[in-house]
XYZ file of C-alpha atoms in Angstrom:
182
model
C 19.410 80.945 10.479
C 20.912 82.186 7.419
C 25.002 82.546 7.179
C 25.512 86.147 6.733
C 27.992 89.224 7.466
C 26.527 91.951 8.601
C 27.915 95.145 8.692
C 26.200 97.764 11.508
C 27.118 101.710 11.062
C 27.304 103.448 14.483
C 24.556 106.268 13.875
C 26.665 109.371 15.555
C 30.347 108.453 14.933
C 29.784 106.977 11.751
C 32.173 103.605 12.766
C 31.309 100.630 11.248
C 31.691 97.528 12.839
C 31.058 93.726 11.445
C 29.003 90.447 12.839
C 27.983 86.937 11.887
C 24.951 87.492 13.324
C 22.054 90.211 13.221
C 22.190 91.030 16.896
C 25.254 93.352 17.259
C 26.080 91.920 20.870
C 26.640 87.915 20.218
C 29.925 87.888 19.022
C 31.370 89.880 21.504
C 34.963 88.556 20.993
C 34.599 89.218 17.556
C 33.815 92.980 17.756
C 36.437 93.313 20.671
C 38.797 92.601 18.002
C 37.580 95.311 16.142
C 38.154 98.697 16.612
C 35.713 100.904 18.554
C 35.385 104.257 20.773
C 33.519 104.591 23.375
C 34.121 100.852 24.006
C 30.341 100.369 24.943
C 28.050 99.247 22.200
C 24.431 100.705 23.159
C 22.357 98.615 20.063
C 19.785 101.284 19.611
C 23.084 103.500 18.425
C 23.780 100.611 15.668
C 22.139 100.470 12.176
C 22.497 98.169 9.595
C 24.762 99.123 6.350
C 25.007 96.037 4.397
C 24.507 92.659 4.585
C 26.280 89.683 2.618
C 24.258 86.412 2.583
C 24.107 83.226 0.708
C 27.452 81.436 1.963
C 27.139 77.685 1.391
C 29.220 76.778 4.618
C 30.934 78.080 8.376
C 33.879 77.744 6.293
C 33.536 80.027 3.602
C 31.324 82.929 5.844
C 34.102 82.780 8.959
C 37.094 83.418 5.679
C 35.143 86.020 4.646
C 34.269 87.918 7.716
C 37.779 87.523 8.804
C 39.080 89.507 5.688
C 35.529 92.362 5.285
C 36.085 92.987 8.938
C 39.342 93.978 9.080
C 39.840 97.768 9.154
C 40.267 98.844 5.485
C 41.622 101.992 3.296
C 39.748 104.148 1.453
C 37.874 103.660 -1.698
C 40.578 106.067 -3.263
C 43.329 107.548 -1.704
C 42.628 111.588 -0.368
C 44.086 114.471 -2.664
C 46.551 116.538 -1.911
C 43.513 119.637 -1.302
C 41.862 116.889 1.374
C 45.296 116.679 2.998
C 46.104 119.930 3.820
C 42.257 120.283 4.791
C 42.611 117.443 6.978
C 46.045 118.967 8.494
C 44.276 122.137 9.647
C 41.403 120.762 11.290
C 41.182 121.022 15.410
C 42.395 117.722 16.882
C 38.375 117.307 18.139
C 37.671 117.663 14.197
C 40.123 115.266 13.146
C 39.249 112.786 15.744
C 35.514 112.748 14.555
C 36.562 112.313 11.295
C 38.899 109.520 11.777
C 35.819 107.573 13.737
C 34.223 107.623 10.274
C 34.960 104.089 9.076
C 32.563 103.720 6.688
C 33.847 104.626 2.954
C 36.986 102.309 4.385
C 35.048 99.357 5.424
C 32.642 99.010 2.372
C 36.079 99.051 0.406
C 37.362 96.744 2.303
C 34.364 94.031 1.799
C 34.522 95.151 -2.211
C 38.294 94.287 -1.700
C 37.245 91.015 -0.052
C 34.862 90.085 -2.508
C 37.561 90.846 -5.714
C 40.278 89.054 -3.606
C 38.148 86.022 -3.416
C 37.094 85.998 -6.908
C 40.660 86.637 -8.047
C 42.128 83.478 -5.898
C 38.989 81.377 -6.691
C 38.123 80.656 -2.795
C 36.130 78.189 -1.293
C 33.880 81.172 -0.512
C 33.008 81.718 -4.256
C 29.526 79.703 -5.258
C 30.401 76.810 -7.208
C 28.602 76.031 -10.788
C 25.143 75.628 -9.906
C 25.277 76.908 -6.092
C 23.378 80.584 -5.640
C 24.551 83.470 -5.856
C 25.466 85.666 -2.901
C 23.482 88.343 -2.103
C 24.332 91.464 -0.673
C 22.174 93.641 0.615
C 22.449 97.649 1.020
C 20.909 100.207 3.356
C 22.172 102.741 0.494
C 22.784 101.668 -3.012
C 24.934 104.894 -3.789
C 27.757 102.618 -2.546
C 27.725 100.030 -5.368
C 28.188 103.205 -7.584
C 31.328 104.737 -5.433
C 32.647 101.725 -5.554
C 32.901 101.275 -9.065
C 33.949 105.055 -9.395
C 36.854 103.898 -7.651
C 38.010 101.149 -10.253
C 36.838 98.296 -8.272
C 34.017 95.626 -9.569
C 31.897 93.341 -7.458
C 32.370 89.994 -8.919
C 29.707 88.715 -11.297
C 28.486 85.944 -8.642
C 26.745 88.963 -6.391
C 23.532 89.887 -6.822
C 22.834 93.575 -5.035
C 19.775 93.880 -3.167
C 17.801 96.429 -0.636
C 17.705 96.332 3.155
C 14.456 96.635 4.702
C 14.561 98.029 7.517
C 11.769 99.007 10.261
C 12.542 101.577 12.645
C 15.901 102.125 11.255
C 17.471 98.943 12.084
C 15.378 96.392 12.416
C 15.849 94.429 9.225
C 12.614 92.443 7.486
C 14.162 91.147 4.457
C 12.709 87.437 4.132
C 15.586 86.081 3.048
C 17.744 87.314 5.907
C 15.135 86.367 8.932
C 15.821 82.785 8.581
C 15.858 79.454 6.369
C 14.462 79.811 3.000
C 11.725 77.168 2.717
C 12.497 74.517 0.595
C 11.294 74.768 -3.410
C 9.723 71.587 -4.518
């Protein structure tokens, strides 16, 4: 199996939560850490948003889904217009849109990924090692994201998600080992 981070978008509230593996339920204690309402995770509710593969050891892919799953800001902060918007909505209103982690937690893995490259990590591919890969279910994101003044380091390659049904993903390279080039 491949050593990923996978990050699953909740398909009504829009919450995004993270996993080490493709199956939302195996790390339970991971996502409990994480917030989430309702509490219950019902998979067919779940779709994948990105995915962030290539990690040459447990080390380096458990460092970096500690920091991309933490609950982030947003990719810029909200104008003073958005604010007084966001005053006057309905507590029901504001409460939907504050389940809406999305914009947050894709700037929180761009964070990640600049932090890392910044502090030279053990996460970051050595000379000669691949390349991570990350993989989106929208590539708009890549583009908000460097609206907002952030870069993705030069040692990620951007790829799509494939995706049957919805959320069952088919990319090769994510359904397990890579077979070995002779």
């Amino acid at each position: 199996m491949s050593r990923a981070i996978y990050l699953f978008r909740n398909i009504r509230t829009k919450q995004v939560l993270a996993s080490m593996d493709k199956t939302l339920l195996s790390h339970e204690h991971l996502i409990a850490a994480q917030p989430l309402r309702p509490q219950t995770i019902r998979p067919d509710h779940w779709t994948p948003l990105a995915v962030l593969s290539g990690f040459n050891s447990d080390t380096a892919l458990h460092t970096a889904f500690s920091m991309a799953s933490m609950p982030g800001f947003p990719l810029r902060p909200p104008n003073k217009h958005e604010q007084e918007e966001y005053r006057l909505l309905k507590n029901k209103h504001k409460r939907l849109r504050d389940l809406d982690t999305t914009e947050r937690q894709i700037a929180q893995l761009a964070r990640t990924l600049v932090y890392m490259d910044e502090t030279k990590s053990h996460v970051v591919p050595k000379e000669g090692e691949g390349k991570l890969r990350l993989f989106w279910q929208d590539r708009e994101w890549i583009g908000k994201v460097e609206e907002a003044g952030l870069r993705f380091p030069e040692w990620i390659e951007h790829g799509d998600l494939d995706l049957k049904r919805g959320n069952m993903i088919m990319n090769k390279e994510l359904r397990g080992k890579a077979p070995k080039s002779s």
